[in-house]
mmCIF file of C-alpha atoms and ligand atoms in Angstrom:
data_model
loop_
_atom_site.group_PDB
_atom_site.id
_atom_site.type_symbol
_atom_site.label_atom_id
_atom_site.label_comp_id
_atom_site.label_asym_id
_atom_site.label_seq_id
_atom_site.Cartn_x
_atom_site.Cartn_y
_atom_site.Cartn_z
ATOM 1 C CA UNK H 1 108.932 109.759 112.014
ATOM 2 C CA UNK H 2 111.212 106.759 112.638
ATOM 3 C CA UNK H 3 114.622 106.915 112.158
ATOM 4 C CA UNK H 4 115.639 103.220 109.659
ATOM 5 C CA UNK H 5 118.983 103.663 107.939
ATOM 6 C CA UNK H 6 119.679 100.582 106.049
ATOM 7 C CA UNK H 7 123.489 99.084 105.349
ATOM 8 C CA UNK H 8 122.942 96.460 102.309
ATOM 9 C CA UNK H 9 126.413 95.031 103.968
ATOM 10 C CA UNK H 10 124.899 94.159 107.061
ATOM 11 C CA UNK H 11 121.663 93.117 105.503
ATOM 12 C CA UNK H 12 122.713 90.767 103.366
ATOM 13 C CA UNK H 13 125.595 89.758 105.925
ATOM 14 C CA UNK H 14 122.818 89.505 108.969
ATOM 15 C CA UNK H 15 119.333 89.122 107.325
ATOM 16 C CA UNK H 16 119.439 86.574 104.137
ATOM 17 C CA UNK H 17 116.692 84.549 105.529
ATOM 18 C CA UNK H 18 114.589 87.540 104.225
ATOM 19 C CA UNK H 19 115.056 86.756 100.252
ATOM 20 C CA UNK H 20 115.159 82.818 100.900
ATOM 21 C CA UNK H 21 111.888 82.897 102.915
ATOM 22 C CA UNK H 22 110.763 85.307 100.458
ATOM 23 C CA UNK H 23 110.656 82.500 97.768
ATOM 24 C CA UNK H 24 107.160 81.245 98.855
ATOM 25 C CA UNK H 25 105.491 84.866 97.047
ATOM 26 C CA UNK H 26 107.007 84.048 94.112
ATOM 27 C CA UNK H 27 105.469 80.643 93.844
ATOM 28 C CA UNK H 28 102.160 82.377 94.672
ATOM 29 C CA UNK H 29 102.886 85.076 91.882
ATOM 30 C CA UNK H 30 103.556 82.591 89.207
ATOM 31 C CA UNK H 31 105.708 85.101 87.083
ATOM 32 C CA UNK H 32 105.460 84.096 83.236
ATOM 33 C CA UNK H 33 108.748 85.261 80.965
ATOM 34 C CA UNK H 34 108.399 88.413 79.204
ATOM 35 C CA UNK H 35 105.821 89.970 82.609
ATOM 36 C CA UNK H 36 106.769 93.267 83.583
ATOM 37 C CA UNK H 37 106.851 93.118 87.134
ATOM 38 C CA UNK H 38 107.137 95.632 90.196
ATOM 39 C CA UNK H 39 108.756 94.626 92.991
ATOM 40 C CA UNK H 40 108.088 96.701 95.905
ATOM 41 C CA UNK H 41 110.372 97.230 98.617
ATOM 42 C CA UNK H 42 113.353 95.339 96.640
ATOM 43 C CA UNK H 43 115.396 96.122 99.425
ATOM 44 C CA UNK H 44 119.018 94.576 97.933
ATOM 45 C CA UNK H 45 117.731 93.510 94.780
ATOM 46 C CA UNK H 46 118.015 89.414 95.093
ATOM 47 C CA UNK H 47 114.414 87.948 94.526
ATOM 48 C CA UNK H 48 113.753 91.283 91.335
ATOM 49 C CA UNK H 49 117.428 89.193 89.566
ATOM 50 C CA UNK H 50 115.389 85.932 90.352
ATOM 51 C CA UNK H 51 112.704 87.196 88.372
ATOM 52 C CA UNK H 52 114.602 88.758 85.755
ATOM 53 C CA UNK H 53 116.590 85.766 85.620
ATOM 54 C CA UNK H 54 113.008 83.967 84.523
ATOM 55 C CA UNK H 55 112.571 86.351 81.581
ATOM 56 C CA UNK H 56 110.571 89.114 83.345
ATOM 57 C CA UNK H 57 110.951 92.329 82.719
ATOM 58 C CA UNK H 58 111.813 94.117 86.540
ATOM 59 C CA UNK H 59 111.988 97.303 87.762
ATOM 60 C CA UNK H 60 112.230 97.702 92.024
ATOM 61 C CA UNK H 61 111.790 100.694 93.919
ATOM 62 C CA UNK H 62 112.875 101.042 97.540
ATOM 63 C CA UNK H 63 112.657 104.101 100.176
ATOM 64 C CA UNK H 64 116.004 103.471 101.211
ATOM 65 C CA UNK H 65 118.708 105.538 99.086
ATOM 66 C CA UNK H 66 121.123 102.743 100.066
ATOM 67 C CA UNK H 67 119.086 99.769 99.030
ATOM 68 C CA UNK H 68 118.197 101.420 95.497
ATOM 69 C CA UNK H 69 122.194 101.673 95.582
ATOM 70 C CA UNK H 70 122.823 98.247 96.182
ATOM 71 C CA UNK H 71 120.239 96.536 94.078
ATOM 72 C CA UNK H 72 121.704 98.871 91.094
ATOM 73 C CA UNK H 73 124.832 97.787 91.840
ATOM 74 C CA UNK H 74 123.666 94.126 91.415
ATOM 75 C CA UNK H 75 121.883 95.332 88.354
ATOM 76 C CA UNK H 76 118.149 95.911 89.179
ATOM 77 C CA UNK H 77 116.736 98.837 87.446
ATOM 78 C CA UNK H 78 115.843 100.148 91.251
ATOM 79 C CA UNK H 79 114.362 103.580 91.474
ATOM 80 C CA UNK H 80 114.103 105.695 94.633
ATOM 81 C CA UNK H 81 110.054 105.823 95.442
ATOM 82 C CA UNK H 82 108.258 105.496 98.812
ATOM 83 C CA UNK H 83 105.428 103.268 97.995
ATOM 84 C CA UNK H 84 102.751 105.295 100.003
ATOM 85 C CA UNK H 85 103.153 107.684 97.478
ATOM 86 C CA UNK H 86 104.224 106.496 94.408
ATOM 87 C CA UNK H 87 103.429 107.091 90.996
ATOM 88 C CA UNK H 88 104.723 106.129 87.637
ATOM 89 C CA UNK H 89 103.896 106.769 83.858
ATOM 90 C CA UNK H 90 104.508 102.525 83.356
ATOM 91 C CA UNK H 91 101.951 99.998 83.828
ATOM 92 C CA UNK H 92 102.999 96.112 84.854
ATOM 93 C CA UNK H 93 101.543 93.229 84.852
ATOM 94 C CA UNK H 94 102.274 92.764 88.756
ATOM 95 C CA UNK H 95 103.188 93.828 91.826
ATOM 96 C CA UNK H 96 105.678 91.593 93.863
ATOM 97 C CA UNK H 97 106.147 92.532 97.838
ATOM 98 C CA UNK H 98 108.569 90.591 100.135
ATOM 99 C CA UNK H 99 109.090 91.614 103.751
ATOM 100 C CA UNK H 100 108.497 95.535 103.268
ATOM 101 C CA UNK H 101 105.056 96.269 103.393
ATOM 102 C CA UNK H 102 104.959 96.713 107.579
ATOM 103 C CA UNK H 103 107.565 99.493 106.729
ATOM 104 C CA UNK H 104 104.574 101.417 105.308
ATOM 105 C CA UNK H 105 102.192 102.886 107.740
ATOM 106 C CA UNK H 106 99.065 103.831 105.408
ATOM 107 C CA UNK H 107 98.106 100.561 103.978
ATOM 108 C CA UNK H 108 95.514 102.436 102.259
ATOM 109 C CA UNK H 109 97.743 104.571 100.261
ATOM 110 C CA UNK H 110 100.081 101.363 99.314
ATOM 111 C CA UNK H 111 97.164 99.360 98.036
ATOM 112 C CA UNK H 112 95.759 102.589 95.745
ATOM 113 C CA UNK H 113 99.021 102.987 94.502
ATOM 114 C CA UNK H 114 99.559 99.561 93.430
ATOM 115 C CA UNK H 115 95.861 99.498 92.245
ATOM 116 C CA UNK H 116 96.914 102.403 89.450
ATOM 117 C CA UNK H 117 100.173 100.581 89.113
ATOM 118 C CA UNK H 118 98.265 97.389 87.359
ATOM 119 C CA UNK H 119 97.008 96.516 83.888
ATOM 120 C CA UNK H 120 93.617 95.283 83.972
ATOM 121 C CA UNK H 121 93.832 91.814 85.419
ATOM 122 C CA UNK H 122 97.540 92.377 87.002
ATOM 123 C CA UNK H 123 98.152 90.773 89.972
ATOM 124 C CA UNK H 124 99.401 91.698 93.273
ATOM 125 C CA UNK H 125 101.572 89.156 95.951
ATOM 126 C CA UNK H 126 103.019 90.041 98.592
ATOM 127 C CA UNK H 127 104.229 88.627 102.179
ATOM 128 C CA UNK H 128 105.143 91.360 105.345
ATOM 129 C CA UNK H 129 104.914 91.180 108.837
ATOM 130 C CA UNK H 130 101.219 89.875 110.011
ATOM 131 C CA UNK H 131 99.662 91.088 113.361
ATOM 132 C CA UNK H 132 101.810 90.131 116.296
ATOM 133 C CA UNK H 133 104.742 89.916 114.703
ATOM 134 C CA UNK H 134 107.404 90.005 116.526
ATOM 135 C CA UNK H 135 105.582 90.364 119.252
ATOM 136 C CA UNK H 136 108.200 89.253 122.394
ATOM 137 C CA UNK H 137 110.391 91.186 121.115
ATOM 138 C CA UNK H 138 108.690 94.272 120.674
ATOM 139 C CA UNK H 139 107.535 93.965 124.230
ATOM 140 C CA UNK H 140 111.275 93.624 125.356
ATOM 141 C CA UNK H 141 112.115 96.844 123.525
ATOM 142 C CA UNK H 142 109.090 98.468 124.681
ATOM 143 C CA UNK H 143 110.102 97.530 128.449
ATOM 144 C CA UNK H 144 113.816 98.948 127.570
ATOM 145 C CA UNK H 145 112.454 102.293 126.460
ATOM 146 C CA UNK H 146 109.929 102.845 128.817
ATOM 147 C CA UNK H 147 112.866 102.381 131.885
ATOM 148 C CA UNK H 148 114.679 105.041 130.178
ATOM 149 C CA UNK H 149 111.898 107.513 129.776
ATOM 150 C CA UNK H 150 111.346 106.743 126.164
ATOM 151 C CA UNK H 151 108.265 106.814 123.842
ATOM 152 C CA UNK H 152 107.867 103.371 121.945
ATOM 153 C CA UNK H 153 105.226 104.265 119.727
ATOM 154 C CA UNK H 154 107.652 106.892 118.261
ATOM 155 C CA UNK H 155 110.027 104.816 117.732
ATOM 156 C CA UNK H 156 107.919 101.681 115.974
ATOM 157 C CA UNK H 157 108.350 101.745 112.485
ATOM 158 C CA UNK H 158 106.358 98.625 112.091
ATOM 159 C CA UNK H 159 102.659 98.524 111.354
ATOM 160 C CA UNK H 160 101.735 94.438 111.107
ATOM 161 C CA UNK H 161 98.597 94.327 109.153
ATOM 162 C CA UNK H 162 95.558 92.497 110.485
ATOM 163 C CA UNK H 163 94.405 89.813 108.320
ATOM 164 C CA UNK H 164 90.881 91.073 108.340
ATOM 165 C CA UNK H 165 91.694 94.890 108.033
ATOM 166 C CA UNK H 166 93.748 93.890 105.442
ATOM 167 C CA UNK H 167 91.671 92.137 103.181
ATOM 168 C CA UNK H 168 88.946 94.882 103.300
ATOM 169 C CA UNK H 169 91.732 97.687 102.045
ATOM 170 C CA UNK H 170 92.244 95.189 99.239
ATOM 171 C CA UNK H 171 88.885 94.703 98.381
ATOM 172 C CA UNK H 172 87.202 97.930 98.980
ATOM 173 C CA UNK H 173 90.084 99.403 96.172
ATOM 174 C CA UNK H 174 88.139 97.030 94.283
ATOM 175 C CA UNK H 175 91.001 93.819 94.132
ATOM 176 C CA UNK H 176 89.690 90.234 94.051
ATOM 177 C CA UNK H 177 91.353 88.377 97.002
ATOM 178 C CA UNK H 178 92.433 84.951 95.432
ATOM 179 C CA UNK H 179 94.867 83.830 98.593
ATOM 180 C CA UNK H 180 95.507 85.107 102.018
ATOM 181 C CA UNK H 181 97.085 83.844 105.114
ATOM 182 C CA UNK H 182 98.279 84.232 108.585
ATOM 183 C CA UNK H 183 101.303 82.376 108.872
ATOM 184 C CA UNK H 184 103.345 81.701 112.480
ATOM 185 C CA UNK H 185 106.549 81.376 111.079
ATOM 186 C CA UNK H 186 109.527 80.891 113.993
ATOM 187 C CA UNK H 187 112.144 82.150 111.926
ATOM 188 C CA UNK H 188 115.695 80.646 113.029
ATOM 189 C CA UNK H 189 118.142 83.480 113.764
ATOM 190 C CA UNK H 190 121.478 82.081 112.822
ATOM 191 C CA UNK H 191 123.741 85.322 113.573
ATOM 192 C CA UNK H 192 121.323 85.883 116.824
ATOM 193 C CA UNK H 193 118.870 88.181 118.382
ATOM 194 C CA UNK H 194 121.260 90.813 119.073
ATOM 195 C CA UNK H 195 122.772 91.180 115.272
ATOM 196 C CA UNK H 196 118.749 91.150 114.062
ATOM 197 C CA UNK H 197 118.009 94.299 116.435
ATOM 198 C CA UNK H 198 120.924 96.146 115.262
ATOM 199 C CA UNK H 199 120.133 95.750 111.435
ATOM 200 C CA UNK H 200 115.953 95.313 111.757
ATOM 201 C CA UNK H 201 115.215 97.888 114.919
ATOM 202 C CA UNK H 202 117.903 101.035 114.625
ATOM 203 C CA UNK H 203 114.833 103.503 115.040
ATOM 204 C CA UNK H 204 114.534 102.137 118.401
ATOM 205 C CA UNK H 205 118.528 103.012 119.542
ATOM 206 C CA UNK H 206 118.772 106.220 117.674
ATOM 207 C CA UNK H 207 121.037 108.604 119.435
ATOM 208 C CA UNK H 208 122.185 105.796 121.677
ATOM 209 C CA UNK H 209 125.798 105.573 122.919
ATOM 210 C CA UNK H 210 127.403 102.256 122.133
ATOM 211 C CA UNK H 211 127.469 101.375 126.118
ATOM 212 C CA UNK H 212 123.514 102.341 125.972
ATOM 213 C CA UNK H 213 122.777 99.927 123.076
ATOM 214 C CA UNK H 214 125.035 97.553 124.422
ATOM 215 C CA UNK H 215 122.644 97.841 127.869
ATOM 216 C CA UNK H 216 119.687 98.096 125.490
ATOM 217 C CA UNK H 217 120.392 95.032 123.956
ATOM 218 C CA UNK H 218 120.955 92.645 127.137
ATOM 219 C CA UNK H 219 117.652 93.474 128.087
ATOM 220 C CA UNK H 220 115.970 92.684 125.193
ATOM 221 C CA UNK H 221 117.740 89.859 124.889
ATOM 222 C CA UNK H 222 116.911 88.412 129.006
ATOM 223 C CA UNK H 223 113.629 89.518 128.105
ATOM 224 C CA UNK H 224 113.247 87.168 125.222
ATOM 225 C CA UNK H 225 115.622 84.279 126.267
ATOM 226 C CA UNK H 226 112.992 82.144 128.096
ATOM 227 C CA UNK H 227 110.959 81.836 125.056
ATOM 228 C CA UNK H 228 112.972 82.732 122.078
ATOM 229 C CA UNK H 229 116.124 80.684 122.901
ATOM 230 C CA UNK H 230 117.306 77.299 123.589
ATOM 231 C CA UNK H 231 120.511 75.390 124.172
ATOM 232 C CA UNK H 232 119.625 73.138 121.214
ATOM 233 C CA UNK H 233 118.698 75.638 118.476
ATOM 234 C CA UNK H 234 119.830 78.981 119.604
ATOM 235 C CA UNK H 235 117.949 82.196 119.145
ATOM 236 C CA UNK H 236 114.162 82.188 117.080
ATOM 237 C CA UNK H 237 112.164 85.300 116.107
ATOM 238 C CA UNK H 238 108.519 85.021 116.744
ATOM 239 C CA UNK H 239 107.555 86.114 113.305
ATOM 240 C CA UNK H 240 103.913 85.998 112.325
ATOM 241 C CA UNK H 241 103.643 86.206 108.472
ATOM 242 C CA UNK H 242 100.510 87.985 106.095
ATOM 243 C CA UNK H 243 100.970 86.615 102.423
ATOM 244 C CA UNK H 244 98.101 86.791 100.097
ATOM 245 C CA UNK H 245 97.327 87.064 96.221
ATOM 246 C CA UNK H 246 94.756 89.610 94.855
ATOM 247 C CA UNK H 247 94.130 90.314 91.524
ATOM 248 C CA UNK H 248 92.668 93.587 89.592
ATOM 249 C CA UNK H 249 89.532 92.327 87.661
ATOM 250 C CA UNK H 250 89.751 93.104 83.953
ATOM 251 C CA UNK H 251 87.331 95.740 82.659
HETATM 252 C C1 LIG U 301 111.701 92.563 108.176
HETATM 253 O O1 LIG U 301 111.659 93.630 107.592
HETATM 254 O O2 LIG U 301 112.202 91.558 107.681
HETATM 255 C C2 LIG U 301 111.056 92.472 109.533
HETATM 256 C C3 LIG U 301 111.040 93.569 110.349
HETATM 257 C C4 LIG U 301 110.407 93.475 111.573
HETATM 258 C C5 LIG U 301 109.824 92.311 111.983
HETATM 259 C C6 LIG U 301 109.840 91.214 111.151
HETATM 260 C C7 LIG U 301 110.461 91.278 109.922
#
């Protein structure tokens, strides 16, 4: 079990690329006013107020205690659910995911959930980390823990679906895939790589000192410089993107 704790500060301080890039599902989603829509993984609650804002009716859940806190606070009805494992009396029309699937190890247990989730003919859009997402940089940490003596694969919270794998989950629950992708997707890192470990990878510095995240962190970072930075245009992530529509066939 990975250790995430989430600080909406930070987050929203460090990481607002994630709701701007995010913007791209709801095109694919097409919410109409007056939808009651899901959005899983709301995280801080700024693209479930875009679709309010649009005349949907929203509710988000989020595993994170102080997510759901934050995205009340900005007025989301945002409930406390793990999505592996959710259920719900309420029905919606769809299912909205931005950046918070990969959190979610058993892709089979997200897509069943979702599938009981939706009214006949609901739809379900999402985006999350593809396979080989950040893929220099996980190889950085992975170098930093194994000089210390530490076990990377228990300390990945990340699963990066395959597009493939992940299309057969969809459709063997018995969804019709209308639109999926693989997307390379450099993403700028504007605060740099160091401030996006320290809010996106804490599992992999838990019980650090601050001198042994500070060492932690130079590594990664000389690890990734020769192909994640430049003078020009600073520091990149080398995200890989899975976005992709599917929709419940009516009965
Ligand atoms: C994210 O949750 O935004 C994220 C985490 C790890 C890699 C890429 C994106």
């Amino acid at each position: 079990m990975t250790n995430q704790i989430w600080n909406p500060h930070e987050y929203r301080k460090s990481a607002d690329f994630v709701p701007e890039m995010g913007r791209a599902v709801i095109e694919l989603l097409e919410p109409k006013a007056g939808e009651r829509i899901l959005d899983l993984g709301c995280g801080t609650g700024v693209l479930a107020k875009e679709l309010a804002a649009g005349g949907c009716t929203v509710v988000g859940t989020d595993a994170s205690p102080e997510m759901v806190e934050a995205a009340r606070t900005a007025g989301v009805d945002a409930r406390l659910a793990d999505a592996q494992t959710l259920k719900m009396d309420e029905k919606f029309d769809a299912v909205f995911s931005n950046d918070a699937i990969h959190w979610m190890p058993d892709h089979y247990a997200v897509v069943r959930r979702v599938w009981n989730l939706l009214v006949p003919g609901g739809r379900f859009a999402a985006e999350c980390g593809g396979e080989g997402c950040v893929r220099i940089i996980r190889e950085g940490m992975k170098i930093a823990l194994i000089k210390r003596g530490i076990d990377y694969k228990a300390r990945n919270p990340w699963k990066f679906p395959e597009l493939g794998t992940f299309s057969d989950i969809l459709e063997n629950q018995g969804f019709r895939v209308k639109f999926i992708a693989r997307i390379d997707r450099p993403t700028p890192l504007v605060h740099g790589l160091r401030r996006w470990l320290e809010v996106f990878s804490a599992s992999h510095t838990d019980g650090f000192t601050s001198e042994e995240k500070e060492a932690f962190y130079k590594e990664v970072e000389d690890y990734c410089r020769p192909t994640l930075y430049s003078e020009a245009n600073g520091w990149s992530a080398d995200y890989v993107r899975l976005r992709f529509l599917a929709v419940k066939p009516e009965e």
